[in-house]
């Protein structure tokens, strides 16, 4: 049974890993002028500062080399880019020249086909780090990782290993800073030659194509290494200038070629080892999978946001309509239904609260017959009730058979057509029964839901549940009423027609949420199920997380069972179809799917906080909190509750929310696995004494 | 609609009255366990593979830099590396007089060799294509350059181009 937590943990690890990979691969790189900030050059050997632009930093005495006179090595940095690189390759081919492409690993991972094309067309490839990071600012092992991973990606993509490396943010030899030199030494130790440049086309400043074409070359015959860019931004000017630039250089008699040929290096690329290529494939596969996963997460996040907003609009709109309707009714309110009512109280080990419950019902202003069905209690529940010796109260004892059996016994023994069902831990107000049954004046109404309120609303857990009940009963339930798709009449307070109960076969016993199951059956039978917000029942909410877990697990799992059992309603016509499409659809999206993706949403929020734009994430989060707060505020006003309890709403996002979605995760797993569950019974504390008045 | 009616009379009814979702045979639970177990094993295997792919430094054969004739008389250096291809140990043992960062990368030559074992891929890398390299010009530099794994890995350098 722990398997679902293992699965969830694995999923969280996978998602967190994917997010971390994406975050690290696309870490924010400093601006193009980062090279300018590192100024100290005292540790750079003069052999490098004054030497050629190709540097072997491995030996204690670094070696450098320069391109042959009257040759220009064309270098393109920061690619490959799906838009610009192919265009540049086309132009190079037209001119019959080759160039050196210093690719960034994270771009190569996304476009391995371009890397292969670069090499296949006879160009030279070089490493420009994995993430275009300023290597001087990171530890040595990370530098090696940046270079090595890019190398392996190139190996996987193009089947070659390159010995050329260009440090990001580098320019000429004279500009090599201490930190750049340290990076070059690492590269040298790993076997790379560092390739600087002699001439910057400054195409990254987007000075206009003409300016790039007319880039000032070094005077005289000295060989050049020309720095250009095929990726990392808008390179339209580079592409636009390249043809004319090549024409100019070739016209001036320069030999335009790769770094290797310009400098006279024998073999800058060799066939990649199978191991490196395989490792590169593993990296590409992982990064690609991460990318897919993170993209899916972004969509899910956006969709969740949209759903929450749509839900807010729907429930508030429906509540406004519902309020308008009931207000009209209130104007002419007088009890239309005055006939006697049977109240059925199923009780199993309810010793703690049964007295308060039965007394409150007996104090009802309505003519009621009270049937307490003791479902084989072992704590003397039945004796307590009999000891009260209240008029109108009858105790029926039966062997333990579960709550549905107890309810069915009560229904069978009821003397009246209208039956109110109430939990043994629930306290009514004197006019609750009267108000609850009034909607039966309409013959199409088959069942009525009352308004349940949390009695023990102190403490965090109490106040969270209080908020949840007030919002659930005053917004969602009004929506269900207006949309004629009430999926559940709470066991704590509901009224039914006995004839309707008979039509649907009594209270079903094959789900753990018999109240939801029964309500759906009544809805599918074509009856309207309505909400009577002024029929109030006070209930005792779980006071510990353990008890709350059990209760919610049972509710959630039971609701899933009932939804599955009544899934056929989706395609049915009339009232049943409304229940199926609207009611089940709402439950599926808001109470099953949304909580299931919520862990991923939370992870993504954390990721956004650390890797993306923290103020933005916090802003969005606050906006959603504000929407919730406003909705809750409205619900509290509708119920004439003090909004002071809303202080705990922001905190709800941190423990309660996660708690609730973990319940859903466990329930869905239990449903999928088909595990058999015992009835999870709630602990009773006996905190209900008096029918508390609001 | 009496409580007695909850008792099933036919097998179809018994199936209808069986709790929704419950699979008493336990087959679905077993299947899910296998599925979850398999997925976790695959994930773990990938993570191991990915870590192995990141470890170590790929073998890189750097070409010899052409020396400007004026700057350095290059003849001697080529001689030293070529004679002893089979045992790179002396070069590796050679003290590295180079600056601070030098020693750190050297252990990476071990992971490179271990990675084929983990990844269980054929093996080829120790004998890369015989390019004309692996020699560093100055004898004194040889030690430090040898500490770079890529260079030590070229066992039969044919000498200077």
PDB file of C-alpha atoms in Angstrom, chain A residues 518-629:
ATOM      1  CA  UNK A 518     -27.417   8.186  -3.483  1.00  0.00           C
ATOM      2  CA  UNK A 519     -27.612  11.781  -4.690  1.00  0.00           C
ATOM      3  CA  UNK A 520     -26.243  10.858  -8.094  1.00  0.00           C
ATOM      4  CA  UNK A 521     -28.748   8.024  -8.367  1.00  0.00           C
ATOM      5  CA  UNK A 522     -31.577  10.448  -7.590  1.00  0.00           C
ATOM      6  CA  UNK A 523     -30.268  12.970 -10.110  1.00  0.00           C
ATOM      7  CA  UNK A 524     -30.002  10.278 -12.765  1.00  0.00           C
ATOM      8  CA  UNK A 525     -33.588   9.273 -12.027  1.00  0.00           C
ATOM      9  CA  UNK A 526     -34.568  12.736 -13.261  1.00  0.00           C
ATOM     10  CA  UNK A 527     -35.185  14.510  -9.959  1.00  0.00           C
ATOM     11  CA  UNK A 528     -33.909  17.940  -9.101  1.00  0.00           C
ATOM     12  CA  UNK A 529     -31.655  18.168  -6.095  1.00  0.00           C
ATOM     13  CA  UNK A 530     -31.515  21.637  -4.569  1.00  0.00           C
ATOM     14  CA  UNK A 531     -29.647  23.535  -1.910  1.00  0.00           C
ATOM     15  CA  UNK A 532     -31.384  25.224   1.001  1.00  0.00           C
ATOM     16  CA  UNK A 533     -28.774  27.518   2.479  1.00  0.00           C
ATOM     17  CA  UNK A 534     -30.769  28.552   5.553  1.00  0.00           C
ATOM     18  CA  UNK A 535     -31.233  24.988   6.839  1.00  0.00           C
ATOM     19  CA  UNK A 536     -28.254  24.796   9.099  1.00  0.00           C
ATOM     20  CA  UNK A 537     -26.544  21.797  10.660  1.00  0.00           C
ATOM     21  CA  UNK A 538     -23.601  22.092  13.005  1.00  0.00           C
ATOM     22  CA  UNK A 539     -21.047  19.374  12.646  1.00  0.00           C
ATOM     23  CA  UNK A 540     -17.915  18.413  14.469  1.00  0.00           C
ATOM     24  CA  UNK A 541     -14.910  18.547  12.194  1.00  0.00           C
ATOM     25  CA  UNK A 542     -11.840  16.367  12.682  1.00  0.00           C
ATOM     26  CA  UNK A 543      -9.424  18.078  15.022  1.00  0.00           C
ATOM     27  CA  UNK A 544      -6.250  16.236  14.120  1.00  0.00           C
ATOM     28  CA  UNK A 545      -4.532  15.699  10.814  1.00  0.00           C
ATOM     29  CA  UNK A 546      -4.805  11.956  11.335  1.00  0.00           C
ATOM     30  CA  UNK A 547      -8.580  12.056  11.727  1.00  0.00           C
ATOM     31  CA  UNK A 548      -8.906  14.564   8.907  1.00  0.00           C
ATOM     32  CA  UNK A 549      -6.851  12.301   6.651  1.00  0.00           C
ATOM     33  CA  UNK A 550      -9.126   9.337   7.302  1.00  0.00           C
ATOM     34  CA  UNK A 551     -12.265  11.373   6.726  1.00  0.00           C
ATOM     35  CA  UNK A 552     -11.054  12.962   3.510  1.00  0.00           C
ATOM     36  CA  UNK A 553      -9.597   9.742   2.212  1.00  0.00           C
ATOM     37  CA  UNK A 554     -12.996   8.123   2.646  1.00  0.00           C
ATOM     38  CA  UNK A 555     -14.797  11.053   1.050  1.00  0.00           C
ATOM     39  CA  UNK A 556     -12.441  11.320  -1.860  1.00  0.00           C
ATOM     40  CA  UNK A 557     -12.238   7.604  -2.521  1.00  0.00           C
ATOM     41  CA  UNK A 558     -16.001   7.296  -2.095  1.00  0.00           C
ATOM     42  CA  UNK A 559     -16.588  10.179  -4.489  1.00  0.00           C
ATOM     43  CA  UNK A 560     -14.333   8.510  -7.047  1.00  0.00           C
ATOM     44  CA  UNK A 561     -16.324   5.303  -6.621  1.00  0.00           C
ATOM     45  CA  UNK A 562     -19.612   7.125  -7.046  1.00  0.00           C
ATOM     46  CA  UNK A 563     -18.338   9.021 -10.090  1.00  0.00           C
ATOM     47  CA  UNK A 564     -17.177   5.805 -11.689  1.00  0.00           C
ATOM     48  CA  UNK A 565     -20.392   4.034 -10.820  1.00  0.00           C
ATOM     49  CA  UNK A 566     -22.454   6.806 -12.409  1.00  0.00           C
ATOM     50  CA  UNK A 567     -20.126   7.528 -15.321  1.00  0.00           C
ATOM     51  CA  UNK A 568     -22.896   6.465 -17.692  1.00  0.00           C
ATOM     52  CA  UNK A 569     -24.699   9.707 -16.840  1.00  0.00           C
ATOM     53  CA  UNK A 570     -22.255  11.601 -19.062  1.00  0.00           C
ATOM     54  CA  UNK A 571     -23.967  10.365 -22.200  1.00  0.00           C
ATOM     55  CA  UNK A 572     -27.493  10.374 -20.828  1.00  0.00           C
ATOM     56  CA  UNK A 573     -30.131  12.917 -21.751  1.00  0.00           C
ATOM     57  CA  UNK A 574     -32.093  15.335 -19.619  1.00  0.00           C
ATOM     58  CA  UNK A 575     -31.460  15.722 -15.894  1.00  0.00           C
ATOM     59  CA  UNK A 576     -29.132  12.732 -15.803  1.00  0.00           C
ATOM     60  CA  UNK A 577     -27.011  14.220 -18.558  1.00  0.00           C
ATOM     61  CA  UNK A 578     -26.760  17.519 -16.705  1.00  0.00           C
ATOM     62  CA  UNK A 579     -25.503  15.661 -13.660  1.00  0.00           C
ATOM     63  CA  UNK A 580     -23.110  13.600 -15.754  1.00  0.00           C
ATOM     64  CA  UNK A 581     -21.595  16.331 -17.865  1.00  0.00           C
ATOM     65  CA  UNK A 582     -21.730  19.310 -15.518  1.00  0.00           C
ATOM     66  CA  UNK A 583     -21.585  17.721 -12.080  1.00  0.00           C
ATOM     67  CA  UNK A 584     -19.205  14.855 -12.783  1.00  0.00           C
ATOM     68  CA  UNK A 585     -17.164  17.072 -15.086  1.00  0.00           C
ATOM     69  CA  UNK A 586     -16.751  19.677 -12.368  1.00  0.00           C
ATOM     70  CA  UNK A 587     -15.783  17.067  -9.801  1.00  0.00           C
ATOM     71  CA  UNK A 588     -13.381  15.390 -12.193  1.00  0.00           C
ATOM     72  CA  UNK A 589     -11.572  18.573 -13.116  1.00  0.00           C
ATOM     73  CA  UNK A 590     -11.565  20.393  -9.787  1.00  0.00           C
ATOM     74  CA  UNK A 591     -11.460  17.603  -7.266  1.00  0.00           C
ATOM     75  CA  UNK A 592      -9.463  14.965  -9.081  1.00  0.00           C
ATOM     76  CA  UNK A 593      -7.329  16.280 -11.949  1.00  0.00           C
ATOM     77  CA  UNK A 594      -6.354  19.613 -10.451  1.00  0.00           C
ATOM     78  CA  UNK A 595      -5.202  18.088  -7.159  1.00  0.00           C
ATOM     79  CA  UNK A 596      -3.308  15.424  -9.095  1.00  0.00           C
ATOM     80  CA  UNK A 597      -1.259  17.972 -11.012  1.00  0.00           C
ATOM     81  CA  UNK A 598      -0.919  20.224  -7.980  1.00  0.00           C
ATOM     82  CA  UNK A 599       2.320  18.610  -6.726  1.00  0.00           C
ATOM     83  CA  UNK A 600       3.897  19.340 -10.099  1.00  0.00           C
ATOM     84  CA  UNK A 601       2.571  22.883  -9.971  1.00  0.00           C
ATOM     85  CA  UNK A 602       4.138  23.389  -6.560  1.00  0.00           C
ATOM     86  CA  UNK A 603       7.455  22.018  -7.780  1.00  0.00           C
ATOM     87  CA  UNK A 604       7.309  24.305 -10.769  1.00  0.00           C
ATOM     88  CA  UNK A 605       6.580  27.280  -8.538  1.00  0.00           C
ATOM     89  CA  UNK A 606       9.687  26.467  -6.511  1.00  0.00           C
ATOM     90  CA  UNK A 607      11.678  26.120  -9.722  1.00  0.00           C
ATOM     91  CA  UNK A 608      10.364  29.448 -10.943  1.00  0.00           C
ATOM     92  CA  UNK A 609      11.275  31.006  -7.642  1.00  0.00           C
ATOM     93  CA  UNK A 610      14.896  29.909  -7.905  1.00  0.00           C
ATOM     94  CA  UNK A 611      15.637  29.720 -11.609  1.00  0.00           C
ATOM     95  CA  UNK A 612      13.238  32.071 -13.320  1.00  0.00           C
ATOM     96  CA  UNK A 613      11.692  35.263 -12.237  1.00  0.00           C
ATOM     97  CA  UNK A 614      11.090  35.216  -8.483  1.00  0.00           C
ATOM     98  CA  UNK A 615       9.086  38.472  -8.266  1.00  0.00           C
ATOM     99  CA  UNK A 616       6.911  37.254 -11.137  1.00  0.00           C
ATOM    100  CA  UNK A 617       6.210  33.917  -9.461  1.00  0.00           C
ATOM    101  CA  UNK A 618       5.409  35.597  -6.172  1.00  0.00           C
ATOM    102  CA  UNK A 619       3.208  38.094  -8.006  1.00  0.00           C
ATOM    103  CA  UNK A 620       1.189  35.392  -9.751  1.00  0.00           C
ATOM    104  CA  UNK A 621       0.911  33.465  -6.517  1.00  0.00           C
ATOM    105  CA  UNK A 622      -0.345  36.544  -4.677  1.00  0.00           C
ATOM    106  CA  UNK A 623      -2.834  37.259  -7.451  1.00  0.00           C
ATOM    107  CA  UNK A 624      -4.318  33.783  -7.119  1.00  0.00           C
ATOM    108  CA  UNK A 625      -4.368  34.118  -3.369  1.00  0.00           C
ATOM    109  CA  UNK A 626      -6.187  37.413  -3.724  1.00  0.00           C
ATOM    110  CA  UNK A 627      -8.808  35.842  -5.990  1.00  0.00           C
ATOM    111  CA  UNK A 628      -9.340  33.102  -3.417  1.00  0.00           C
ATOM    112  CA  UNK A 629      -9.491  35.611  -0.626  1.00  0.00           C
TER     113      UNK A 629
END
